[in-house]
Short mmCIF file of C-alpha atoms in Angstrom, two decimals:
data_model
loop_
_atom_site.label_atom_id
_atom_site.label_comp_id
_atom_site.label_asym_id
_atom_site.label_seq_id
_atom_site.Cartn_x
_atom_site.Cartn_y
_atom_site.Cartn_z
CA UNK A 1 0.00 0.00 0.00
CA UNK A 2 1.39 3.56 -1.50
CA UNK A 3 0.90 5.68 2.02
CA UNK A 4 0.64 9.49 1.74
CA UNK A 5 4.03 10.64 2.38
CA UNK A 6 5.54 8.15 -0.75
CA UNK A 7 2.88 9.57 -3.14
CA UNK A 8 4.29 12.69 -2.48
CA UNK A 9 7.69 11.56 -2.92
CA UNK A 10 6.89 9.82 -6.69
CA UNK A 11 5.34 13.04 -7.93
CA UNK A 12 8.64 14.82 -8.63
CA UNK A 13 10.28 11.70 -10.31
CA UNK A 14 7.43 12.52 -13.39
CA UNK A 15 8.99 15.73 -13.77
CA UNK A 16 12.51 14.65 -13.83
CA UNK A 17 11.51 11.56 -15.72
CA UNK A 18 9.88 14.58 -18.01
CA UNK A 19 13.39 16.36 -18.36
CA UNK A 20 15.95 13.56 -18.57
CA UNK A 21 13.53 12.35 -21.87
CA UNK A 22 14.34 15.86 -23.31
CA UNK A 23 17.75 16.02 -22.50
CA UNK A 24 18.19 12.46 -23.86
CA UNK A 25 16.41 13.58 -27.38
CA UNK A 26 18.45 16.98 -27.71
CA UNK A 27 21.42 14.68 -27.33
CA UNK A 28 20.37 11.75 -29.52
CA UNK A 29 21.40 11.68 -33.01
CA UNK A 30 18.60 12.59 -35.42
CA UNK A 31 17.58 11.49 -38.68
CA UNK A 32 16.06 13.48 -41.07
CA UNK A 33 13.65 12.73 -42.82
CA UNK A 34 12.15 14.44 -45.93
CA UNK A 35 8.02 14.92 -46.68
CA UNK A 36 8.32 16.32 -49.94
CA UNK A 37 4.51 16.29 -51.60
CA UNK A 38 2.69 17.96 -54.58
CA UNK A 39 3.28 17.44 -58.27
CA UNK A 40 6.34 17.22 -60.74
CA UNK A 41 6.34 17.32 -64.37
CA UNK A 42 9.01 15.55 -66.14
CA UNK A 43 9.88 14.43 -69.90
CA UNK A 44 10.82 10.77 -71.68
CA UNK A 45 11.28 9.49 -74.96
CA UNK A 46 9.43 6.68 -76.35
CA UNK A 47 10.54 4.37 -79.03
CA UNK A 48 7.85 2.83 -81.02
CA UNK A 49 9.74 -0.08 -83.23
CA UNK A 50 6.75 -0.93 -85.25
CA UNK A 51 5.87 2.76 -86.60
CA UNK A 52 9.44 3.38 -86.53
CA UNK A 53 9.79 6.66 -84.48
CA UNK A 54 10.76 8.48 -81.41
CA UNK A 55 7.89 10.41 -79.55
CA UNK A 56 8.99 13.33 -76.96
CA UNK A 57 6.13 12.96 -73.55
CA UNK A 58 5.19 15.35 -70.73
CA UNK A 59 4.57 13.73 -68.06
CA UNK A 60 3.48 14.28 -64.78
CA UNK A 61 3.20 12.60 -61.26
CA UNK A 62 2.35 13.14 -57.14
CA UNK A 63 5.30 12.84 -55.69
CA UNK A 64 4.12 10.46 -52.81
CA UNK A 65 2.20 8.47 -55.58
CA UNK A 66 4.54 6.99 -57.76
CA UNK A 67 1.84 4.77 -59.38
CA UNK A 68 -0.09 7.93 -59.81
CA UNK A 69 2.33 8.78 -63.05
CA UNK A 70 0.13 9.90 -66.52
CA UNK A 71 1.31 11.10 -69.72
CA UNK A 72 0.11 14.67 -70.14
CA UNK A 73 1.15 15.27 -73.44
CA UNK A 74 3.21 14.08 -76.36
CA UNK A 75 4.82 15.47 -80.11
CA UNK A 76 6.20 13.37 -82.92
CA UNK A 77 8.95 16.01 -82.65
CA UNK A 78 11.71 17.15 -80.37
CA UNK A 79 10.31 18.96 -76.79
CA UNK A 80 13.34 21.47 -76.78
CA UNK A 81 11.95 22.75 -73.44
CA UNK A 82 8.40 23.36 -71.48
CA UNK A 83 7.13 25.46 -68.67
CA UNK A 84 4.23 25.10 -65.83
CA UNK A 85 2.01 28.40 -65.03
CA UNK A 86 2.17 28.53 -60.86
CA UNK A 87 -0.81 27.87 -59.46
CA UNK A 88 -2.52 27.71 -62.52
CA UNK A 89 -3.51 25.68 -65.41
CA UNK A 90 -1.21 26.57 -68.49
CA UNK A 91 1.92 24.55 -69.80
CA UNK A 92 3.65 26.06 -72.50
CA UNK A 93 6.07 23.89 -74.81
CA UNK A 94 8.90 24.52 -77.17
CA UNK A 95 9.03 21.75 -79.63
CA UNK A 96 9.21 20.67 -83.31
CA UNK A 97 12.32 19.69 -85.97
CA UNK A 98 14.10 21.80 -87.76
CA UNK A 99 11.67 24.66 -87.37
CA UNK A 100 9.56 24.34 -84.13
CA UNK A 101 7.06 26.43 -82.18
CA UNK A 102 5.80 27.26 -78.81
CA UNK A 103 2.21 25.38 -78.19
CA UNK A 104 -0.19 26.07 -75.37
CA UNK A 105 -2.60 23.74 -73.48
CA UNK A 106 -4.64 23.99 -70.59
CA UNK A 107 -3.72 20.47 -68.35
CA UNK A 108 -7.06 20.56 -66.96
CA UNK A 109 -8.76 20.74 -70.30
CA UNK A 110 -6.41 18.58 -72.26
CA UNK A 111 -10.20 17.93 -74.87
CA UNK A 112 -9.44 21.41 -75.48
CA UNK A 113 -6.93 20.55 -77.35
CA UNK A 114 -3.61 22.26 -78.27
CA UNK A 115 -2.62 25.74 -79.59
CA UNK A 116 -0.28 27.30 -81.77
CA UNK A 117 1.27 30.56 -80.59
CA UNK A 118 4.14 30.96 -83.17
CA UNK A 119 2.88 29.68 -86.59
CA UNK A 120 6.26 28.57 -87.62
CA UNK A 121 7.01 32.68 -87.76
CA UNK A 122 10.25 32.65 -85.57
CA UNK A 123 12.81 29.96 -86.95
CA UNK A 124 13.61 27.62 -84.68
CA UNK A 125 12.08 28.18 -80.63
CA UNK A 126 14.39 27.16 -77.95
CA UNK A 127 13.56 28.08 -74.57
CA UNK A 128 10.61 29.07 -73.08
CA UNK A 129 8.48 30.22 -69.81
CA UNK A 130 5.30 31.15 -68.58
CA UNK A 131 4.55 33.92 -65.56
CA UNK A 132 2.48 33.33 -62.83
CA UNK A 133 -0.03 35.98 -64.56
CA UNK A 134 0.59 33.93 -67.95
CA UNK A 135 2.51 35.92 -69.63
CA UNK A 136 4.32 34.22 -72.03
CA UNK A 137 8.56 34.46 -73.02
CA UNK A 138 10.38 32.61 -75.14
CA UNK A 139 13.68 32.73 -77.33
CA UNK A 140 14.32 31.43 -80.64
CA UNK A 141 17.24 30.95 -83.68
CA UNK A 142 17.61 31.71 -87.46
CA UNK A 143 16.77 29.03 -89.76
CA UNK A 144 18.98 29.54 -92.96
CA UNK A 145 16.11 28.21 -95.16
CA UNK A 146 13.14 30.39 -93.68
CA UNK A 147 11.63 32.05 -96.36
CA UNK A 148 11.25 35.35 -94.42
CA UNK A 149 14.27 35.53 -91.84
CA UNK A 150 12.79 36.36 -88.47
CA UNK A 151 15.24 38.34 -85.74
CA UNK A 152 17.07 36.15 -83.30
CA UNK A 153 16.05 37.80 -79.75
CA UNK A 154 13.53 36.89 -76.69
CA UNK A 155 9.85 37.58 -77.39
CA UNK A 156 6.86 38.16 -75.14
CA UNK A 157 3.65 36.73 -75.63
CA UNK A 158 0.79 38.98 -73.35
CA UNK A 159 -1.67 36.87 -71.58
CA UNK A 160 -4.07 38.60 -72.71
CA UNK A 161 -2.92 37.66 -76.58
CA UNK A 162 -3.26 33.95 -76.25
CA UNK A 163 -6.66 32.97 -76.81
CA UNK A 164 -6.39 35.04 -79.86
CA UNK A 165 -6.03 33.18 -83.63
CA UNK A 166 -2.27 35.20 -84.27
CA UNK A 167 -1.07 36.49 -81.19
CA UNK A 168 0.65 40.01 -80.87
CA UNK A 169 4.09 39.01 -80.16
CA UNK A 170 6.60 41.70 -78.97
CA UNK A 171 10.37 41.69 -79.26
CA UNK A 172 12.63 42.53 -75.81
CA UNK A 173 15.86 41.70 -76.70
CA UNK A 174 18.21 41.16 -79.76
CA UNK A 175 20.63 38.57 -79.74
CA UNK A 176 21.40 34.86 -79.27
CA UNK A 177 19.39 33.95 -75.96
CA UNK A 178 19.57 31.02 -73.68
CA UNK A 179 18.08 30.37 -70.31
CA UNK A 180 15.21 32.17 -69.36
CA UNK A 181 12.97 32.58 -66.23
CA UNK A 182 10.09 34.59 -64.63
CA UNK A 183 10.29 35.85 -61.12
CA UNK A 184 7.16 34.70 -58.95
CA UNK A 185 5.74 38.13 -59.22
CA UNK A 186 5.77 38.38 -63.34
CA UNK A 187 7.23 42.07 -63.04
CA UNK A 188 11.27 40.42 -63.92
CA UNK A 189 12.80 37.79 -65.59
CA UNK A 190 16.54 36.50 -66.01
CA UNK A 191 18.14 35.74 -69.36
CA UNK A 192 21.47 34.40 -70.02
CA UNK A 193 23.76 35.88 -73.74
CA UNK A 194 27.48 34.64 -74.29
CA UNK A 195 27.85 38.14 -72.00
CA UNK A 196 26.13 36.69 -68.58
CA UNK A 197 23.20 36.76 -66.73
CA UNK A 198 20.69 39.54 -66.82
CA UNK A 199 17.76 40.86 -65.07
CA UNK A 200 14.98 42.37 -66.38
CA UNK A 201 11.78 44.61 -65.66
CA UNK A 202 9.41 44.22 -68.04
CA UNK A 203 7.51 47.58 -67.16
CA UNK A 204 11.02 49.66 -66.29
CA UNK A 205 12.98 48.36 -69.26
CA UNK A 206 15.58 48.42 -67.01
CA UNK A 207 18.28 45.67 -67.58
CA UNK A 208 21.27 44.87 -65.35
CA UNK A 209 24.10 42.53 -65.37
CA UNK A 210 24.14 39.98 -62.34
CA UNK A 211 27.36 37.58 -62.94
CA UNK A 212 29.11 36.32 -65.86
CA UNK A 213 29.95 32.82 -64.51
CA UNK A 214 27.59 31.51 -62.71
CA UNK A 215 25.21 28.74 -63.24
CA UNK A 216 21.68 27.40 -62.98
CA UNK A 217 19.57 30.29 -61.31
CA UNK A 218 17.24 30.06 -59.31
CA UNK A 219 15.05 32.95 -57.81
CA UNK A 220 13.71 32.58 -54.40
CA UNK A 221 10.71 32.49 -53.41
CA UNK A 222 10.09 36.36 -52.85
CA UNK A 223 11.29 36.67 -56.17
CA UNK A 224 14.19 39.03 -54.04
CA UNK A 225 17.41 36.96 -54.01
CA UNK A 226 18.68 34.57 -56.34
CA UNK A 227 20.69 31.35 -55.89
CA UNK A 228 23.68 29.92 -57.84
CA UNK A 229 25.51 27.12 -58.73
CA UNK A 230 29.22 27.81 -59.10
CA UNK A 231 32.95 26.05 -58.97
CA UNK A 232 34.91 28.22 -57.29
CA UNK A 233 38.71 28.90 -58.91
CA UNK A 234 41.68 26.39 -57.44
CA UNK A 235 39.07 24.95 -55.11
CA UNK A 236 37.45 21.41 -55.00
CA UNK A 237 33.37 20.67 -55.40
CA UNK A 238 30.85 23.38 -56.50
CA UNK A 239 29.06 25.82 -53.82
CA UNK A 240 25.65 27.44 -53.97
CA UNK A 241 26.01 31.36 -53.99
CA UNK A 242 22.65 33.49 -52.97
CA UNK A 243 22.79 37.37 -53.85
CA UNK A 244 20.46 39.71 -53.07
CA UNK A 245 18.82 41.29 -55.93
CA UNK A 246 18.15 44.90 -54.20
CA UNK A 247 22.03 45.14 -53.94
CA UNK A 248 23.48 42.58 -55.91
CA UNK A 249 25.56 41.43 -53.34
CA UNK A 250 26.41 37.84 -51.42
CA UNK A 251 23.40 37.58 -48.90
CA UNK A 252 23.69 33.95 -47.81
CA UNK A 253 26.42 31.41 -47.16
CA UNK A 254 25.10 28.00 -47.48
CA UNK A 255 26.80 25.02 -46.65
CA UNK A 256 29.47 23.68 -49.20
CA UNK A 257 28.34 20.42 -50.70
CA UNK A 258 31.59 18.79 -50.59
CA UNK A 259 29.69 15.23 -51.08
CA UNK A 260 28.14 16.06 -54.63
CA UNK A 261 31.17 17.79 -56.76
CA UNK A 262 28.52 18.84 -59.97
CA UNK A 263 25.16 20.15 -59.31
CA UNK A 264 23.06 20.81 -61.90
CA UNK A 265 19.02 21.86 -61.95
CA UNK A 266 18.83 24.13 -58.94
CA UNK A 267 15.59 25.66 -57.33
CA UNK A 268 14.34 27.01 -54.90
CA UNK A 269 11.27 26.15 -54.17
CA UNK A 270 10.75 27.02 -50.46
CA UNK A 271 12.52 29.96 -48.66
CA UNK A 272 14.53 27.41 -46.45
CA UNK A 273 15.06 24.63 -49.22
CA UNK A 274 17.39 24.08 -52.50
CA UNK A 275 16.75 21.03 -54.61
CA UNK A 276 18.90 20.15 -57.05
CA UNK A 277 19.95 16.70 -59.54
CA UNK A 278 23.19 15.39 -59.76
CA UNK A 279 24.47 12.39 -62.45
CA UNK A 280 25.48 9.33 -60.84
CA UNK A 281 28.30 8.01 -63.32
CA UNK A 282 28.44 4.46 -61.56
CA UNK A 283 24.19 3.81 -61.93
CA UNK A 284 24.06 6.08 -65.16
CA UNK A 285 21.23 8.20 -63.93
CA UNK A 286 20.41 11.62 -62.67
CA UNK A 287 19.58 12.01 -58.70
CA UNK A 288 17.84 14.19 -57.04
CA UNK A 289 18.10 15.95 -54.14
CA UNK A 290 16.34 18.37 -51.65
CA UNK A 291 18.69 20.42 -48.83
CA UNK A 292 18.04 22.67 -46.22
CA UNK A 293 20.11 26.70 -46.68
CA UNK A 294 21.56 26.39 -43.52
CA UNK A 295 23.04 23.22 -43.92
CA UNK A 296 22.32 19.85 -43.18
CA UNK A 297 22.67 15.93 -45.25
CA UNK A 298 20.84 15.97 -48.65
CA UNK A 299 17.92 13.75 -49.15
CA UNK A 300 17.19 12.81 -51.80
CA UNK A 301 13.54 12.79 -53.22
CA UNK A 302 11.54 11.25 -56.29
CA UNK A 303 13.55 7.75 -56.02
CA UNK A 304 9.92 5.87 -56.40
CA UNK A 305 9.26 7.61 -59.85
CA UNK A 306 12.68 7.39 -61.10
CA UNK A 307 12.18 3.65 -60.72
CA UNK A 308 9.24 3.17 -62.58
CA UNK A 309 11.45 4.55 -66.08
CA UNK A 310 14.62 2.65 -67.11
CA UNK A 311 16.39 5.60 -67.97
CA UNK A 312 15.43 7.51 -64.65
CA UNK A 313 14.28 11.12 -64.40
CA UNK A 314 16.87 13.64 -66.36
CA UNK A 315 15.74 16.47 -65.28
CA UNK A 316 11.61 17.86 -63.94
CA UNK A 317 9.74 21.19 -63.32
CA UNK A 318 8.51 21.77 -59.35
CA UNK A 319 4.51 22.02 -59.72
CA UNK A 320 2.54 22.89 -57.03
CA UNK A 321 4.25 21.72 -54.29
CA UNK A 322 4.65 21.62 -49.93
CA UNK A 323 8.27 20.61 -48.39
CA UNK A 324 9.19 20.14 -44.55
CA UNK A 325 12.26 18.77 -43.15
CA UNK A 326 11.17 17.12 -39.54
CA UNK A 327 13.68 16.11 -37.10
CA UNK A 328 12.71 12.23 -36.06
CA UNK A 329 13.39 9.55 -33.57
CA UNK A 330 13.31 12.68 -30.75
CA UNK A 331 11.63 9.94 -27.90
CA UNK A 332 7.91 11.17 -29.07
CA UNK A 333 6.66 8.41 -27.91
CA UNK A 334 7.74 8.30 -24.22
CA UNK A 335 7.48 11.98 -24.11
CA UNK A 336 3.80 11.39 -25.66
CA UNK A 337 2.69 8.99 -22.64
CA UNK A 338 4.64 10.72 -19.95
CA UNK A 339 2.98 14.37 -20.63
CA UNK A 340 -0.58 12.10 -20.47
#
């Protein structure tokens, strides 16, 4: 029989039960563990023997339902690059031979069908994007046999041209053009000549370099900094450089990845968050991974899908999508039944 006086005496030993648990779990190892859900969109080609051709596919998945993979949309021809409206319904493609074109579709009305922006007017498309306000940009090349040769530059579709039968279509900049991306608010975008990267306001004109050797931007979140992915001079691995875009100077320091020595694919997704892909030589297939700014192991996401395709996943475009990083194994249990 528990008497009165040895009650009293077990009631402390809860509450330092209580606080040796939480010591114990700040000291315990933990183990991260990635919850990484929404939607990706990601391209394959298919090989069919008997009609004797390659088809380019769009394709798109939940990334906690593997099984859950569709095709979305395919061309007898070359996909040279595609883009996904945020957080709404457009996907804009750049795709054909010789000459191509960029081609609209709603992925929520795919009966709709499919429509032509370019009418085989530009040459040759090569990249294109779509703003969150779908606004359409995309760059293109001279084709030496076009009958009338159109000016190699970056264009810009209005949203408020493309349900129209022939588009107005509006030239920003001269020049051969590469990469090319909207901020999240639509007002800038970044384009890449043989000069660098530049940023541009679409309603200021105004046009400034950012840095001449860096690689795969990404814009964060706020649409206020952007990320890089460099290789530093005389120094092993790559790093991941963040500048602010008010100043144009270093803003963030993130952790060198000394594990992965060539990133490619970066974004930025969530303001705590890079993901990125990186080629595994010895399993001949592209990776990818998510990692937290400050630091922290990679984990790596999207390993389900990849497995469904023999070739993998080269590369995929972030859809609407929700990321946490949650420390585990922290003694939630016992902690659960002691608070009770």
């Amino acid at each position: 029989m528990i008497t009165e006086h040895c009650y009293k005496s077990i009631l402390p030993m809860q509450y330092v039960l209580k606080y040796l648990c939480l010591s114990l779990a700040f000291l315990l190892p933990l183990t991260t563990h990635a919850d990484f859900t929404g939607e990706v969109f990601f391209t394959k080609l298919v090989t069919k023997q008997e009609e004797r051709k390659i088809f380019s596919e769009i394709w798109t998945t939940d990334i906690e339902n593997a099984k859950s993979a569709h095709l979305l949309y395919r061309d007898e021809y070359e996909i040279h690059d595609y883009a996904i409206q945020k957080n709404g319904p457009l996907l804009v493609i750049s795709a054909g031979p010789l000459t191509s074109d960029i081609f609209l579709l709603n992925r929520f009305q795919l009966g709709a069908g499919v429509s032509n922006l370019t009418k085989a007017k530009f040459g040759a498309t090569a990249g294109v994007d779509i703003s969150p306000n779908g606004d359409v940009l995309f760059s293109n090349s001279i084709v030496l046999f076009h009958e009338i040769p159109p000016i190699e530059g970056l264009y810009l579709i209005p949203n408020e041209e493309l349900r129209k039968a022939n588009p107005n279509v509006t030239l920003l900049k001269q020049g051969s053009i590469g990469y090319i991306q909207w901020s999240p608010d639509g007002h800038r975008f970044i384009y890449r000549t043989d000069k660098g990267l530049f940023l541009y306001n679409r309603f200021t004109r105004e046009d400034s370099l950012i840095t001449k050797d860096r690689l795969y931007p990404a814009f964060s979140p706020d649409g206020k900094k952007l990320a890089f992915i460099y290789q530093p001079i005389l120094e092993p691995g790559v790093k991941i450089d963040v500048i602010s875009l008010e100043t144009l100077h270093p803003q963030i320091f993130p952790k060198d990845h000394e594990d992965h020595l060539r990133l490619s694919g970066l974004k930025w997704p969530k303001e705590k968050y890079f993901v990125y892909s990186v080629y595994d030589k010895q399993i001949k297939k592209t990776q990818h991974f998510v990692i937290r700014i400050d630091g922290g192991p990679p984990v790596q996401i999207l390993k389900d899908v990849e497995d469904m395709f023999e070739n993998g996943i080269r590369s995929f475009v972030l859809g609407n999508t929700t990321f946490a990083v949650e420390p585990m194994n922290r003694l939630t249990t016992l902690w659960g039944k002691l608070k009770q």
